[in-house]
XYZ file of C-alpha atoms in Angstrom:
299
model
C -23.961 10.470 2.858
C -23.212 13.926 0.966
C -20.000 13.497 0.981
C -18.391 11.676 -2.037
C -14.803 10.501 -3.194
C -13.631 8.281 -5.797
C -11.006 5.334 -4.898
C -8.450 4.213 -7.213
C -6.906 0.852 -6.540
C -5.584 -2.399 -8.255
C -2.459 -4.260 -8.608
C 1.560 -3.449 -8.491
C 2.575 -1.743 -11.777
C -0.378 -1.795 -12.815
C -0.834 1.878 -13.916
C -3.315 3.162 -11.453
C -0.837 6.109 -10.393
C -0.580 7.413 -13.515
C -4.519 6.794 -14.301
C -5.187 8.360 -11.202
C -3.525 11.602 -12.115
C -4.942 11.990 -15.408
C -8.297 11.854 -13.997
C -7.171 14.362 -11.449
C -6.565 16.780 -13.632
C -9.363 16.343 -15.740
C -11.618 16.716 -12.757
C -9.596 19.554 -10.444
C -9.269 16.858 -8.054
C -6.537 16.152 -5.435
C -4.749 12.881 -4.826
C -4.238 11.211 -1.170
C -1.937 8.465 -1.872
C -2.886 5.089 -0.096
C 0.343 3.262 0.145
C 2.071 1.815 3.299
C 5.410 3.018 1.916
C 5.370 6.335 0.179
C 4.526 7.890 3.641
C 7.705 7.620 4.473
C 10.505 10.357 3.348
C 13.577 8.726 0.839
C 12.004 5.332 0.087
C 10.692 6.871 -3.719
C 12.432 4.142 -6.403
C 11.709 1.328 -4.377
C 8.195 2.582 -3.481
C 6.896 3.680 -6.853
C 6.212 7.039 -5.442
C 5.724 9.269 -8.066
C 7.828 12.672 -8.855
C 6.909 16.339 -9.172
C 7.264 16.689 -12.503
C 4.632 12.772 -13.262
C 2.406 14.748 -10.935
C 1.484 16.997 -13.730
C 0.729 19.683 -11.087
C -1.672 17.553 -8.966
C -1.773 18.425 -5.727
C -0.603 15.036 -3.720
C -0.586 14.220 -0.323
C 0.244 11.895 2.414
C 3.986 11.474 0.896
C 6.801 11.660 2.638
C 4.781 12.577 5.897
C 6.947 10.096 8.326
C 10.941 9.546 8.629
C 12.581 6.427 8.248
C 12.343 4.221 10.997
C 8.770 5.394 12.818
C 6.057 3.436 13.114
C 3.680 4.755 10.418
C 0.078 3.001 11.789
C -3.153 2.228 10.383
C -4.363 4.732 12.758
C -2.059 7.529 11.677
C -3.018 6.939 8.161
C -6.900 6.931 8.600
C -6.648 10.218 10.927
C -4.366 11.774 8.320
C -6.240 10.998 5.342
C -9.355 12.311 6.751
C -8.122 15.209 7.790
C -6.774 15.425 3.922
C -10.177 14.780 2.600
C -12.598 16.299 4.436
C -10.162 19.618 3.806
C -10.021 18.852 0.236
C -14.092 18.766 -0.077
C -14.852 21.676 2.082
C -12.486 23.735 -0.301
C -15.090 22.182 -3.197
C -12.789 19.995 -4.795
C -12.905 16.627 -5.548
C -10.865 13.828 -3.433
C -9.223 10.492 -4.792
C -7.511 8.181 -3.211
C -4.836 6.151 -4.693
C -2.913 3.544 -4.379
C -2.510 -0.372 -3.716
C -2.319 -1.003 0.063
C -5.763 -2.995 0.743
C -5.713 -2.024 4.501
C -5.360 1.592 3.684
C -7.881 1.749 0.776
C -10.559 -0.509 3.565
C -9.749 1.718 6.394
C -11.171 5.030 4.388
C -14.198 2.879 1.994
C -15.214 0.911 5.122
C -14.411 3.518 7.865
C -12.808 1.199 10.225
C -13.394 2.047 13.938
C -9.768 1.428 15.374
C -9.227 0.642 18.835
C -6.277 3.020 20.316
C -4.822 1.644 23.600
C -0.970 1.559 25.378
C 1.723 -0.664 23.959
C 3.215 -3.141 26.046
C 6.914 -2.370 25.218
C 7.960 -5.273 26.732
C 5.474 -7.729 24.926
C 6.714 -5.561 21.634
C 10.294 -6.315 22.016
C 9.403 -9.936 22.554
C 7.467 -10.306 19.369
C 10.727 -8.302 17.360
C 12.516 -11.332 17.972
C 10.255 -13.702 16.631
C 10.542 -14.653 12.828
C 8.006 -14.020 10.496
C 6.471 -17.708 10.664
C 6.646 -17.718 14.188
C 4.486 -14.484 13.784
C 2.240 -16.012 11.541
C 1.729 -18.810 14.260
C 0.652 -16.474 16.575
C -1.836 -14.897 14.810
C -3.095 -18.640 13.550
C -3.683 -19.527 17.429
C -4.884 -16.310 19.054
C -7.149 -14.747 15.614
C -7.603 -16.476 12.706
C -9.224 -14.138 11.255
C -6.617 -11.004 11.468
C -4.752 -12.824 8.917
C -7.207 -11.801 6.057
C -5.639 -9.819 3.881
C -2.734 -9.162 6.032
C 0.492 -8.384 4.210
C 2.526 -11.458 5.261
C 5.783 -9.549 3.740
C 5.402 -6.812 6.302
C 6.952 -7.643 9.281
C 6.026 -4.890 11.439
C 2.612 -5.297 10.840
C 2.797 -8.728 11.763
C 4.172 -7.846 15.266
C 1.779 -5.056 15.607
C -1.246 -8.049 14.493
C 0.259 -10.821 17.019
C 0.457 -7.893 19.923
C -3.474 -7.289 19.720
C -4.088 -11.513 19.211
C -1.742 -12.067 22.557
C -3.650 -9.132 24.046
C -6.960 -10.299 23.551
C -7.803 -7.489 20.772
C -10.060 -9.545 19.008
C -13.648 -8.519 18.810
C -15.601 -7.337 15.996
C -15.653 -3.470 15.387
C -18.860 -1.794 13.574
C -17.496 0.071 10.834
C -18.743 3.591 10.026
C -17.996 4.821 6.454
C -17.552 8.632 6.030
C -17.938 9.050 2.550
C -20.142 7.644 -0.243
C -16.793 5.975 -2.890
C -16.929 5.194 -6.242
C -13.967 2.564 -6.285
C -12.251 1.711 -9.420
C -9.882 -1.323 -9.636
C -6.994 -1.306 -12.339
C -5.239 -4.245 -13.453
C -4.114 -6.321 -16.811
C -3.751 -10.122 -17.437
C -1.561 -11.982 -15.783
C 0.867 -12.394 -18.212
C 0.746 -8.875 -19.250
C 1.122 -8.183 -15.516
C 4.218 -9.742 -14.945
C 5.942 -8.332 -17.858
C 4.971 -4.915 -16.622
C 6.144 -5.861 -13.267
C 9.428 -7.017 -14.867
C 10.059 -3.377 -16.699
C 9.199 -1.618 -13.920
C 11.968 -3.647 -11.640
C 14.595 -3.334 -14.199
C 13.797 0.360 -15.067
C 14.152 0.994 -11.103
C 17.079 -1.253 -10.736
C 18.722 1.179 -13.667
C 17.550 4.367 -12.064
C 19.873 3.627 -8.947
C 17.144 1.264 -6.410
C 20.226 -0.321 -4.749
C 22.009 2.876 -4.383
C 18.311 4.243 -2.564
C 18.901 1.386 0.063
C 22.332 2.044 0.331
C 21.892 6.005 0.749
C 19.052 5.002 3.331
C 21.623 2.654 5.614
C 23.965 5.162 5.192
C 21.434 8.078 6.858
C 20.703 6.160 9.158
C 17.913 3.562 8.629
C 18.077 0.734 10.659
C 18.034 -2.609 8.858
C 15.165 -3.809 10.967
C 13.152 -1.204 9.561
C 14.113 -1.913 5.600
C 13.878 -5.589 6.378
C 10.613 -5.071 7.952
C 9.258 -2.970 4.491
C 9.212 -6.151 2.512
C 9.709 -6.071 -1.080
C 11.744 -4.125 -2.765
C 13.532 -2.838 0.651
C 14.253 -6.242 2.000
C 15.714 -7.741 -0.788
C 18.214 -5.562 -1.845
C 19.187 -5.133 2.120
C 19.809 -8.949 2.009
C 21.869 -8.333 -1.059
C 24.112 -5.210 0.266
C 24.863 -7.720 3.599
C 25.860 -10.031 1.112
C 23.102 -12.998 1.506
C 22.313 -13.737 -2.100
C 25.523 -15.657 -4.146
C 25.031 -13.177 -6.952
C 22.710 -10.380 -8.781
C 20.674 -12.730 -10.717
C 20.134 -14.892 -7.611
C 18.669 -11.493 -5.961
C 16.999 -10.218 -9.475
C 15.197 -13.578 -9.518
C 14.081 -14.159 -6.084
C 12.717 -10.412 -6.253
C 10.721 -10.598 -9.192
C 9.410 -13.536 -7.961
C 8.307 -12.114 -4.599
C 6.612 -9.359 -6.123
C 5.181 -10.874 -8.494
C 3.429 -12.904 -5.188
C 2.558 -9.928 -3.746
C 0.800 -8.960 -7.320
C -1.557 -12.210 -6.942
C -2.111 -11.340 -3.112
C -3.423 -8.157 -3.799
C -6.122 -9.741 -6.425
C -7.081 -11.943 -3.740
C -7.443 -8.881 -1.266
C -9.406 -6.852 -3.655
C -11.453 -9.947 -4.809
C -13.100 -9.662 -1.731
C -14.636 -6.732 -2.198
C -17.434 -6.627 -4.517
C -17.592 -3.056 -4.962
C -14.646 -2.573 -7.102
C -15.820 -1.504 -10.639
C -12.340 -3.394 -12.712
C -11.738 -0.746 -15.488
C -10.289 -2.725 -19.170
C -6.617 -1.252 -19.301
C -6.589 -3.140 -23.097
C -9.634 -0.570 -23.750
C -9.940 3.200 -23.373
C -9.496 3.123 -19.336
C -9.183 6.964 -19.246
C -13.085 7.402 -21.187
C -14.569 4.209 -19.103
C -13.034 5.571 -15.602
C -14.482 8.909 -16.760
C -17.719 7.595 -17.650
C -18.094 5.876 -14.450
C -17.118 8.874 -12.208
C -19.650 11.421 -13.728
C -22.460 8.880 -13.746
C -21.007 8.745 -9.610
C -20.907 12.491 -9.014
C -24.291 12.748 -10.969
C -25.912 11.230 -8.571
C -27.982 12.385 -5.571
């Protein structure tokens, strides 16, 4: 494989956005942002997706590429950001992909073969019903295995993962990487973490989150699809309909939820043994650096 691209992945608040876009620019490179939410248009605060003017004039892309309320697959995400990168290296430029959503970053590294076939609407609207541990259960029975790494905060892709177990989707796929990666993981001490998690959600919170959700309802979002986003999107829904007894009840049972998610993504990226973990109490701009020439260097 000619064809090379440098990942960028890690942990939430964790800095790899910003990393990632200083290393852009230092190396003319473009960005495709690997994150389940950013593809969607509106959902920026609670999202993390990053402005115009913190883009520094980097050339970003799969944001804001679906509306509110679609069903944003794994598919559509692989075709797009192929179709992103294999433009951005025929035009000579360098590609790297960004961002924290395991699935998204495997899909591209690993080059997933995906399986298209009909939906069974009916089956579908069945499995909408079901709660998220009945979901779970599902999956448990039918594929064990499918729950790897699955995002058990993301109800829609727990439907979508108990459709293919009920349907019998279970067999092994040979995966076909496209590119030769360089992946770099970025992420602090737990501790450290959390308190960077906690900024971020009170920075956010200040910068008008709820009113985001609020806006969103308003234009039209349906609550099934906020709830379904997890996070950030779920919790302040619960606490516009009035389902915590106060802010601090919500505040806390946020923090605490992403903070979760934080430790679920470690165990996601644990797995793969690939990921060269930069030292963000170091110089992580001269070691990422470092470790991408040595990568482009190479035959």
């Amino acid at each position: 494989m000619s064809q090379k691209i440098t990942v960028i992945t890690g942990t939430n608040a964790s800095g790899k956005s910003g990393l990632g876009i200083e290393l852009a620019k230092k190396y003319s490179a473009e960005i495709i942002s690997a994150d389940s939410r950013q593809v969607y248009e509106g959902l920026d605060l609670g999202s993390g997706k990053v402005t115009k003017e913190e883009m520094q004039g980097v050339v970003h892309h799969l944001l804001d590429v679906a509306k509110p309320n679609d069903f944003f697959s794994l598919v559509d995400f692989q075709q797009q950001a192929y179709k992103a990168i294999d433009d951005i290296l025929a035009r000579g430029k360098k590609a790297f992909l960004v961002g924290g959503t395991g699935l998204y970053i495997n899909s591209i590294v690993d080059g997933y073969n995906i399986r298209l076939q009909n939906p069974d609407m009916e089956l579908r609207s069945k499995l909408n019903a079901r709660s998220k541990d009945e979901l779970i259960e599902i999956i448990r029975k039918h594929n064990p295995k499918a729950l790897e790494g699955l995002d058990l905060n993301n109800t829609q892709r727990l439907e979508r993962t108990a459709e293919r177990a009920l349907c019998g989707d279970t067999q092994e796929r040979i995966n076909t990487p496209r590119y030769e990666t360089l992946v770099l993981g970025v992420t602090w001490p737990r501790e450290v973490l959390y308190e960077r998690i906690r900024e971020r959600l009170d920075r956010r919170l200040d910068q008008g989150m709820i009113d985001e959700v609020r806006n969103l309802r308003s234009a039209g979002a349906t609550d099934e699809f906020l709830y379904g986003l997890g996070l950030e999107y779920r919790y302040i829904l619960m606490y516009l309909r009035g389902e915590f007894e106060s802010f601090e009840a919500f505040y806390n049972k946020l923090f605490m939820e992403i903070r979760h998610l934080a430790k679920g993504q470690m165990t996601w990226f644990r797995k793969r043994t690939d990921i060269n973990w930069i030292d963000m109490t170091g110089n992580p701009f001269d070691e990422a650096s470092e470790m991408i020439e040595s990568f482009y260097e190479k035959e």
